[in-house]
Amino acid sequence: MRGASPWQRGVRHESQVLICPDCQRLHDLDLDSCSTCGSTALFCRLGEVECRGCGAVWMARSSTDPVHPPTVAAPPGLSAEVEAALNRVLGRA
């Protein structure tokens, strides 16, 4: 089926969620709102939440500790593997 999806996007607890058509009929979806303009038209990507209403952007907090989000450490050697893969794909010597 092509065309617009009946599912809507929202942000809840600073995580992107999809809202099915049945749930959209509920009055209280418990979606996050922008602290600047109050809009619930938000989207979350790469650790940031952005308001479609006013353009405000803020860092998403961790759901386990809203004050101190966890640090993500890359496995040893990952940066070298990524660099080598990019060099192969981009044809660098």
Short mmCIF file of N, CA, C and O in Angstrom, two decimals:
data_model
loop_
_atom_site.label_atom_id
_atom_site.label_comp_id
_atom_site.label_asym_id
_atom_site.label_seq_id
_atom_site.Cartn_x
_atom_site.Cartn_y
_atom_site.Cartn_z
N MET A 1 0.84 -1.18 0.00
CA MET A 1 0.00 0.00 0.00
C MET A 1 0.88 1.24 0.00
O MET A 1 1.79 1.37 0.80
N ARG A 2 0.61 2.13 -0.89
CA ARG A 2 1.39 3.36 -0.99
C ARG A 2 0.57 4.53 -0.51
O ARG A 2 -0.64 4.45 -0.40
N GLY A 3 1.26 5.63 -0.24
CA GLY A 3 0.56 6.83 0.23
C GLY A 3 0.92 7.13 1.67
O GLY A 3 1.81 6.52 2.25
N ALA A 4 0.22 8.06 2.22
CA ALA A 4 0.49 8.48 3.60
C ALA A 4 0.16 7.35 4.57
O ALA A 4 -0.84 6.66 4.43
N SER A 5 1.01 7.19 5.55
CA SER A 5 0.79 6.17 6.58
C SER A 5 -0.24 6.66 7.59
O SER A 5 -0.23 7.83 7.97
N PRO A 6 -1.10 5.78 8.06
CA PRO A 6 -2.05 6.18 9.10
C PRO A 6 -1.38 6.30 10.48
O PRO A 6 -1.97 6.82 11.41
N TRP A 7 -0.17 5.81 10.61
CA TRP A 7 0.56 5.89 11.88
C TRP A 7 1.18 7.27 12.00
O TRP A 7 1.58 7.88 11.02
N GLN A 8 1.24 7.79 13.23
CA GLN A 8 1.86 9.09 13.47
C GLN A 8 3.07 8.92 14.36
O GLN A 8 3.17 7.96 15.11
N ARG A 9 3.99 9.88 14.26
CA ARG A 9 5.17 9.87 15.12
C ARG A 9 4.95 10.79 16.30
O ARG A 9 4.22 11.76 16.22
N GLY A 10 5.59 10.45 17.37
CA GLY A 10 5.55 11.29 18.57
C GLY A 10 6.79 11.04 19.40
O GLY A 10 7.59 10.16 19.09
N VAL A 11 6.95 11.81 20.46
CA VAL A 11 8.07 11.62 21.38
C VAL A 11 7.48 11.42 22.76
O VAL A 11 6.65 12.21 23.22
N ARG A 12 7.88 10.33 23.40
CA ARG A 12 7.43 10.02 24.76
C ARG A 12 8.65 9.62 25.58
O ARG A 12 9.39 8.72 25.18
N HIS A 13 8.84 10.29 26.70
CA HIS A 13 10.01 10.07 27.55
C HIS A 13 11.29 10.23 26.74
O HIS A 13 12.23 9.45 26.85
N GLU A 14 11.28 11.22 25.85
CA GLU A 14 12.41 11.60 24.99
C GLU A 14 12.88 10.47 24.09
O GLU A 14 14.06 10.36 23.76
N SER A 15 11.95 9.61 23.66
CA SER A 15 12.22 8.56 22.69
C SER A 15 11.17 8.64 21.60
O SER A 15 9.99 8.90 21.88
N GLN A 16 11.58 8.43 20.35
CA GLN A 16 10.66 8.44 19.22
C GLN A 16 9.71 7.25 19.33
O GLN A 16 10.15 6.13 19.60
N VAL A 17 8.42 7.48 19.16
CA VAL A 17 7.42 6.41 19.17
C VAL A 17 6.52 6.54 17.96
O VAL A 17 6.37 7.62 17.39
N LEU A 18 5.93 5.42 17.55
CA LEU A 18 4.91 5.42 16.52
C LEU A 18 3.57 5.19 17.19
O LEU A 18 3.43 4.35 18.08
N ILE A 19 2.56 5.93 16.74
CA ILE A 19 1.23 5.87 17.35
C ILE A 19 0.27 5.28 16.33
O ILE A 19 0.07 5.85 15.26
N CYS A 20 -0.32 4.15 16.69
CA CYS A 20 -1.24 3.48 15.77
C CYS A 20 -2.53 4.29 15.65
O CYS A 20 -2.85 5.11 16.51
N PRO A 21 -3.30 4.05 14.58
CA PRO A 21 -4.55 4.79 14.39
C PRO A 21 -5.53 4.66 15.56
O PRO A 21 -6.20 5.63 15.92
N ASP A 22 -5.63 3.47 16.17
CA ASP A 22 -6.55 3.29 17.29
C ASP A 22 -6.14 4.17 18.48
O ASP A 22 -6.97 4.81 19.12
N CYS A 23 -4.83 4.19 18.78
CA CYS A 23 -4.35 4.99 19.92
C CYS A 23 -4.46 6.49 19.66
O CYS A 23 -4.57 7.28 20.60
N GLN A 24 -4.44 6.90 18.40
CA GLN A 24 -4.55 8.32 18.07
C GLN A 24 -5.90 8.88 18.50
O GLN A 24 -6.04 10.08 18.72
N ARG A 25 -6.90 8.03 18.64
CA ARG A 25 -8.23 8.48 19.05
C ARG A 25 -8.30 8.78 20.54
O ARG A 25 -9.25 9.40 21.01
N LEU A 26 -7.32 8.32 21.30
CA LEU A 26 -7.28 8.61 22.74
C LEU A 26 -6.94 10.07 22.96
O LEU A 26 -6.22 10.67 22.18
N HIS A 27 -7.44 10.64 24.03
CA HIS A 27 -7.19 12.05 24.29
C HIS A 27 -5.86 12.29 24.98
O HIS A 27 -5.23 13.30 24.78
N ASP A 28 -5.40 11.35 25.81
CA ASP A 28 -4.16 11.53 26.54
C ASP A 28 -3.15 10.46 26.14
O ASP A 28 -3.20 9.34 26.63
N LEU A 29 -2.24 10.81 25.23
CA LEU A 29 -1.23 9.87 24.78
C LEU A 29 0.05 9.98 25.60
O LEU A 29 0.99 9.25 25.36
N ASP A 30 0.08 10.92 26.56
CA ASP A 30 1.24 11.11 27.41
C ASP A 30 2.50 11.41 26.59
O ASP A 30 3.57 10.88 26.86
N LEU A 31 2.35 12.24 25.56
CA LEU A 31 3.49 12.63 24.74
C LEU A 31 4.24 13.79 25.40
O LEU A 31 3.65 14.60 26.11
N ASP A 32 5.54 13.84 25.15
CA ASP A 32 6.34 14.97 25.63
C ASP A 32 5.91 16.23 24.91
O ASP A 32 5.40 16.18 23.79
N SER A 33 6.14 17.37 25.54
CA SER A 33 5.83 18.65 24.91
C SER A 33 7.03 19.58 25.02
O SER A 33 7.88 19.43 25.91
N CYS A 34 7.10 20.53 24.13
CA CYS A 34 8.19 21.51 24.10
C CYS A 34 8.06 22.46 25.28
O CYS A 34 6.98 23.01 25.53
N SER A 35 9.15 22.66 26.01
CA SER A 35 9.10 23.58 27.15
C SER A 35 9.06 25.03 26.70
O SER A 35 8.72 25.91 27.48
N THR A 36 9.36 25.29 25.42
CA THR A 36 9.34 26.66 24.90
C THR A 36 7.94 27.06 24.43
O THR A 36 7.43 28.10 24.83
N CYS A 37 7.32 26.21 23.59
CA CYS A 37 6.02 26.60 23.01
C CYS A 37 4.87 25.68 23.40
O CYS A 37 3.73 25.97 23.09
N GLY A 38 5.16 24.54 24.05
CA GLY A 38 4.11 23.63 24.48
C GLY A 38 3.64 22.63 23.43
O GLY A 38 2.81 21.78 23.71
N SER A 39 4.20 22.70 22.23
CA SER A 39 3.78 21.80 21.16
C SER A 39 4.20 20.36 21.46
O SER A 39 5.25 20.11 22.06
N THR A 40 3.39 19.39 21.00
CA THR A 40 3.77 17.99 21.09
C THR A 40 4.28 17.48 19.74
O THR A 40 4.54 16.28 19.59
N ALA A 41 4.43 18.37 18.78
CA ALA A 41 4.97 18.00 17.47
C ALA A 41 6.49 17.96 17.56
O ALA A 41 7.21 18.85 17.12
N LEU A 42 6.99 16.88 18.17
CA LEU A 42 8.43 16.72 18.40
C LEU A 42 8.93 15.51 17.63
O LEU A 42 8.19 14.62 17.29
N PHE A 43 10.23 15.50 17.36
CA PHE A 43 10.86 14.29 16.86
C PHE A 43 12.23 14.15 17.49
O PHE A 43 12.84 15.12 17.94
N CYS A 44 12.67 12.92 17.60
CA CYS A 44 13.91 12.59 18.29
C CYS A 44 14.84 11.89 17.32
O CYS A 44 14.43 10.96 16.63
N ARG A 45 16.09 12.34 17.27
CA ARG A 45 17.07 11.68 16.42
C ARG A 45 18.46 11.94 16.97
O ARG A 45 18.76 13.04 17.44
N LEU A 46 19.28 10.94 16.93
CA LEU A 46 20.69 11.03 17.34
C LEU A 46 20.87 11.71 18.69
O LEU A 46 21.75 12.55 18.87
N GLY A 47 20.01 11.38 19.64
CA GLY A 47 20.16 11.91 20.99
C GLY A 47 19.65 13.32 21.19
O GLY A 47 19.86 13.90 22.24
N GLU A 48 18.99 13.87 20.19
CA GLU A 48 18.41 15.21 20.31
C GLU A 48 16.91 15.15 20.09
O GLU A 48 16.42 14.31 19.35
N VAL A 49 16.20 16.05 20.74
CA VAL A 49 14.76 16.21 20.53
C VAL A 49 14.57 17.58 19.90
O VAL A 49 15.16 18.57 20.35
N GLU A 50 13.78 17.65 18.84
CA GLU A 50 13.53 18.92 18.15
C GLU A 50 12.04 19.17 18.04
O GLU A 50 11.26 18.25 17.77
N CYS A 51 11.65 20.41 18.26
CA CYS A 51 10.25 20.82 18.16
C CYS A 51 9.96 21.29 16.74
O CYS A 51 10.64 22.19 16.24
N ARG A 52 8.95 20.70 16.13
CA ARG A 52 8.55 21.15 14.79
C ARG A 52 7.80 22.47 14.84
O ARG A 52 7.72 23.18 13.86
N GLY A 53 7.27 22.80 16.02
CA GLY A 53 6.53 24.04 16.17
C GLY A 53 7.41 25.27 16.18
O GLY A 53 7.19 26.21 15.42
N CYS A 54 8.43 25.29 17.05
CA CYS A 54 9.24 26.50 17.19
C CYS A 54 10.71 26.29 16.84
O CYS A 54 11.48 27.24 16.80
N GLY A 55 11.12 25.03 16.58
CA GLY A 55 12.50 24.76 16.20
C GLY A 55 13.47 24.58 17.36
O GLY A 55 14.66 24.39 17.15
N ALA A 56 12.97 24.62 18.59
CA ALA A 56 13.85 24.42 19.75
C ALA A 56 14.45 23.02 19.70
O ALA A 56 13.80 22.06 19.29
N VAL A 57 15.72 22.90 20.11
CA VAL A 57 16.42 21.63 20.12
C VAL A 57 17.06 21.45 21.48
O VAL A 57 17.62 22.39 22.04
N TRP A 58 16.96 20.22 22.04
CA TRP A 58 17.64 19.93 23.29
C TRP A 58 18.12 18.49 23.27
O TRP A 58 17.63 17.66 22.52
N MET A 59 19.11 18.21 24.10
CA MET A 59 19.65 16.86 24.21
C MET A 59 18.67 15.98 24.98
O MET A 59 18.13 16.40 26.00
N ALA A 60 18.43 14.78 24.46
CA ALA A 60 17.57 13.83 25.15
C ALA A 60 18.33 13.26 26.34
O ALA A 60 19.52 12.99 26.26
N ARG A 61 17.62 13.12 27.45
CA ARG A 61 18.24 12.53 28.65
C ARG A 61 18.07 11.02 28.60
O ARG A 61 17.16 10.51 27.97
N SER A 62 18.90 10.32 29.33
CA SER A 62 18.79 8.87 29.45
C SER A 62 17.55 8.53 30.26
O SER A 62 17.23 9.21 31.24
N SER A 63 16.87 7.46 29.89
CA SER A 63 15.68 7.08 30.65
C SER A 63 16.05 6.47 31.99
O SER A 63 15.24 6.39 32.89
N THR A 64 17.31 6.01 32.15
CA THR A 64 17.70 5.41 33.41
C THR A 64 18.18 6.45 34.41
O THR A 64 18.01 6.28 35.60
N ASP A 65 18.80 7.51 33.96
CA ASP A 65 19.30 8.56 34.84
C ASP A 65 19.18 9.89 34.12
O ASP A 65 20.02 10.22 33.30
N PRO A 66 18.10 10.65 34.37
CA PRO A 66 17.88 11.88 33.61
C PRO A 66 18.92 12.97 33.85
O PRO A 66 19.02 13.89 33.07
N VAL A 67 19.72 12.86 34.90
CA VAL A 67 20.72 13.89 35.17
C VAL A 67 22.07 13.54 34.54
O VAL A 67 22.75 14.40 34.01
N HIS A 68 22.45 12.27 34.58
CA HIS A 68 23.74 11.84 34.06
C HIS A 68 23.57 10.70 33.07
O HIS A 68 23.56 9.54 33.46
N PRO A 69 23.42 11.02 31.78
CA PRO A 69 23.24 9.96 30.81
C PRO A 69 24.49 9.07 30.74
O PRO A 69 25.59 9.53 31.01
N PRO A 70 24.32 7.80 30.39
CA PRO A 70 25.47 6.90 30.35
C PRO A 70 26.44 7.27 29.23
O PRO A 70 26.05 7.80 28.21
N THR A 71 27.71 6.98 29.46
CA THR A 71 28.73 7.20 28.46
C THR A 71 28.82 5.94 27.62
O THR A 71 28.87 4.83 28.15
N VAL A 72 28.84 6.10 26.31
CA VAL A 72 28.94 4.96 25.42
C VAL A 72 30.37 4.89 24.91
O VAL A 72 30.86 5.83 24.30
N ALA A 73 31.04 3.79 25.19
CA ALA A 73 32.42 3.61 24.76
C ALA A 73 32.45 2.68 23.55
O ALA A 73 31.78 1.65 23.53
N ALA A 74 33.22 3.06 22.54
CA ALA A 74 33.37 2.23 21.36
C ALA A 74 34.32 1.09 21.66
O ALA A 74 35.26 1.25 22.44
N PRO A 75 34.07 -0.08 21.08
CA PRO A 75 34.99 -1.20 21.28
C PRO A 75 36.39 -0.84 20.78
O PRO A 75 36.53 -0.06 19.83
N PRO A 76 37.42 -1.42 21.38
CA PRO A 76 38.78 -1.12 20.93
C PRO A 76 38.96 -1.47 19.46
O PRO A 76 38.50 -2.50 18.99
N GLY A 77 39.63 -0.60 18.74
CA GLY A 77 39.91 -0.83 17.33
C GLY A 77 38.79 -0.46 16.38
O GLY A 77 38.96 -0.54 15.17
N LEU A 78 37.64 -0.05 16.90
CA LEU A 78 36.52 0.26 16.03
C LEU A 78 36.82 1.43 15.11
O LEU A 78 36.51 1.39 13.92
N SER A 79 37.44 2.47 15.62
CA SER A 79 37.72 3.64 14.78
C SER A 79 38.64 3.28 13.63
O SER A 79 38.48 3.77 12.51
N ALA A 80 39.62 2.39 13.86
CA ALA A 80 40.52 1.96 12.79
C ALA A 80 39.76 1.15 11.75
O ALA A 80 40.00 1.30 10.54
N GLU A 81 38.81 0.28 12.20
CA GLU A 81 38.01 -0.50 11.26
C GLU A 81 37.12 0.41 10.41
O GLU A 81 36.98 0.20 9.20
N VAL A 82 36.53 1.41 11.04
CA VAL A 82 35.67 2.35 10.30
C VAL A 82 36.50 3.14 9.29
O VAL A 82 36.09 3.31 8.14
N GLU A 83 37.66 3.59 9.71
CA GLU A 83 38.53 4.34 8.80
C GLU A 83 38.93 3.48 7.60
O GLU A 83 38.89 3.93 6.45
N ALA A 84 39.30 2.22 7.84
CA ALA A 84 39.68 1.32 6.76
C ALA A 84 38.52 1.07 5.80
O ALA A 84 38.68 1.07 4.58
N ALA A 85 37.32 0.89 6.34
CA ALA A 85 36.13 0.67 5.51
C ALA A 85 35.83 1.91 4.66
O ALA A 85 35.52 1.79 3.47
N LEU A 86 35.93 3.08 5.24
CA LEU A 86 35.70 4.32 4.48
C LEU A 86 36.74 4.47 3.37
O LEU A 86 36.41 4.87 2.25
N ASN A 87 37.98 4.16 3.68
CA ASN A 87 39.04 4.24 2.66
C ASN A 87 38.76 3.30 1.50
O ASN A 87 38.95 3.66 0.34
N ARG A 88 38.29 2.07 1.80
CA ARG A 88 37.96 1.13 0.73
C ARG A 88 36.80 1.65 -0.12
O ARG A 88 36.85 1.63 -1.35
N VAL A 89 35.75 2.12 0.54
CA VAL A 89 34.56 2.58 -0.19
C VAL A 89 34.85 3.83 -1.01
O VAL A 89 34.38 3.98 -2.14
N LEU A 90 35.66 4.73 -0.46
CA LEU A 90 35.95 5.99 -1.14
C LEU A 90 37.16 5.90 -2.07
O LEU A 90 37.53 6.89 -2.69
N GLY A 91 37.79 4.72 -2.13
CA GLY A 91 38.92 4.51 -3.03
C GLY A 91 40.17 5.25 -2.62
O GLY A 91 41.00 5.58 -3.47
N ARG A 92 40.33 5.47 -1.34
CA ARG A 92 41.54 6.13 -0.87
C ARG A 92 42.65 5.10 -0.70
O ARG A 92 42.41 3.96 -0.35
N ALA A 93 43.86 5.54 -0.90
CA ALA A 93 45.03 4.63 -0.76
C ALA A 93 45.39 4.42 0.69
O ALA A 93 45.13 5.15 1.56
#
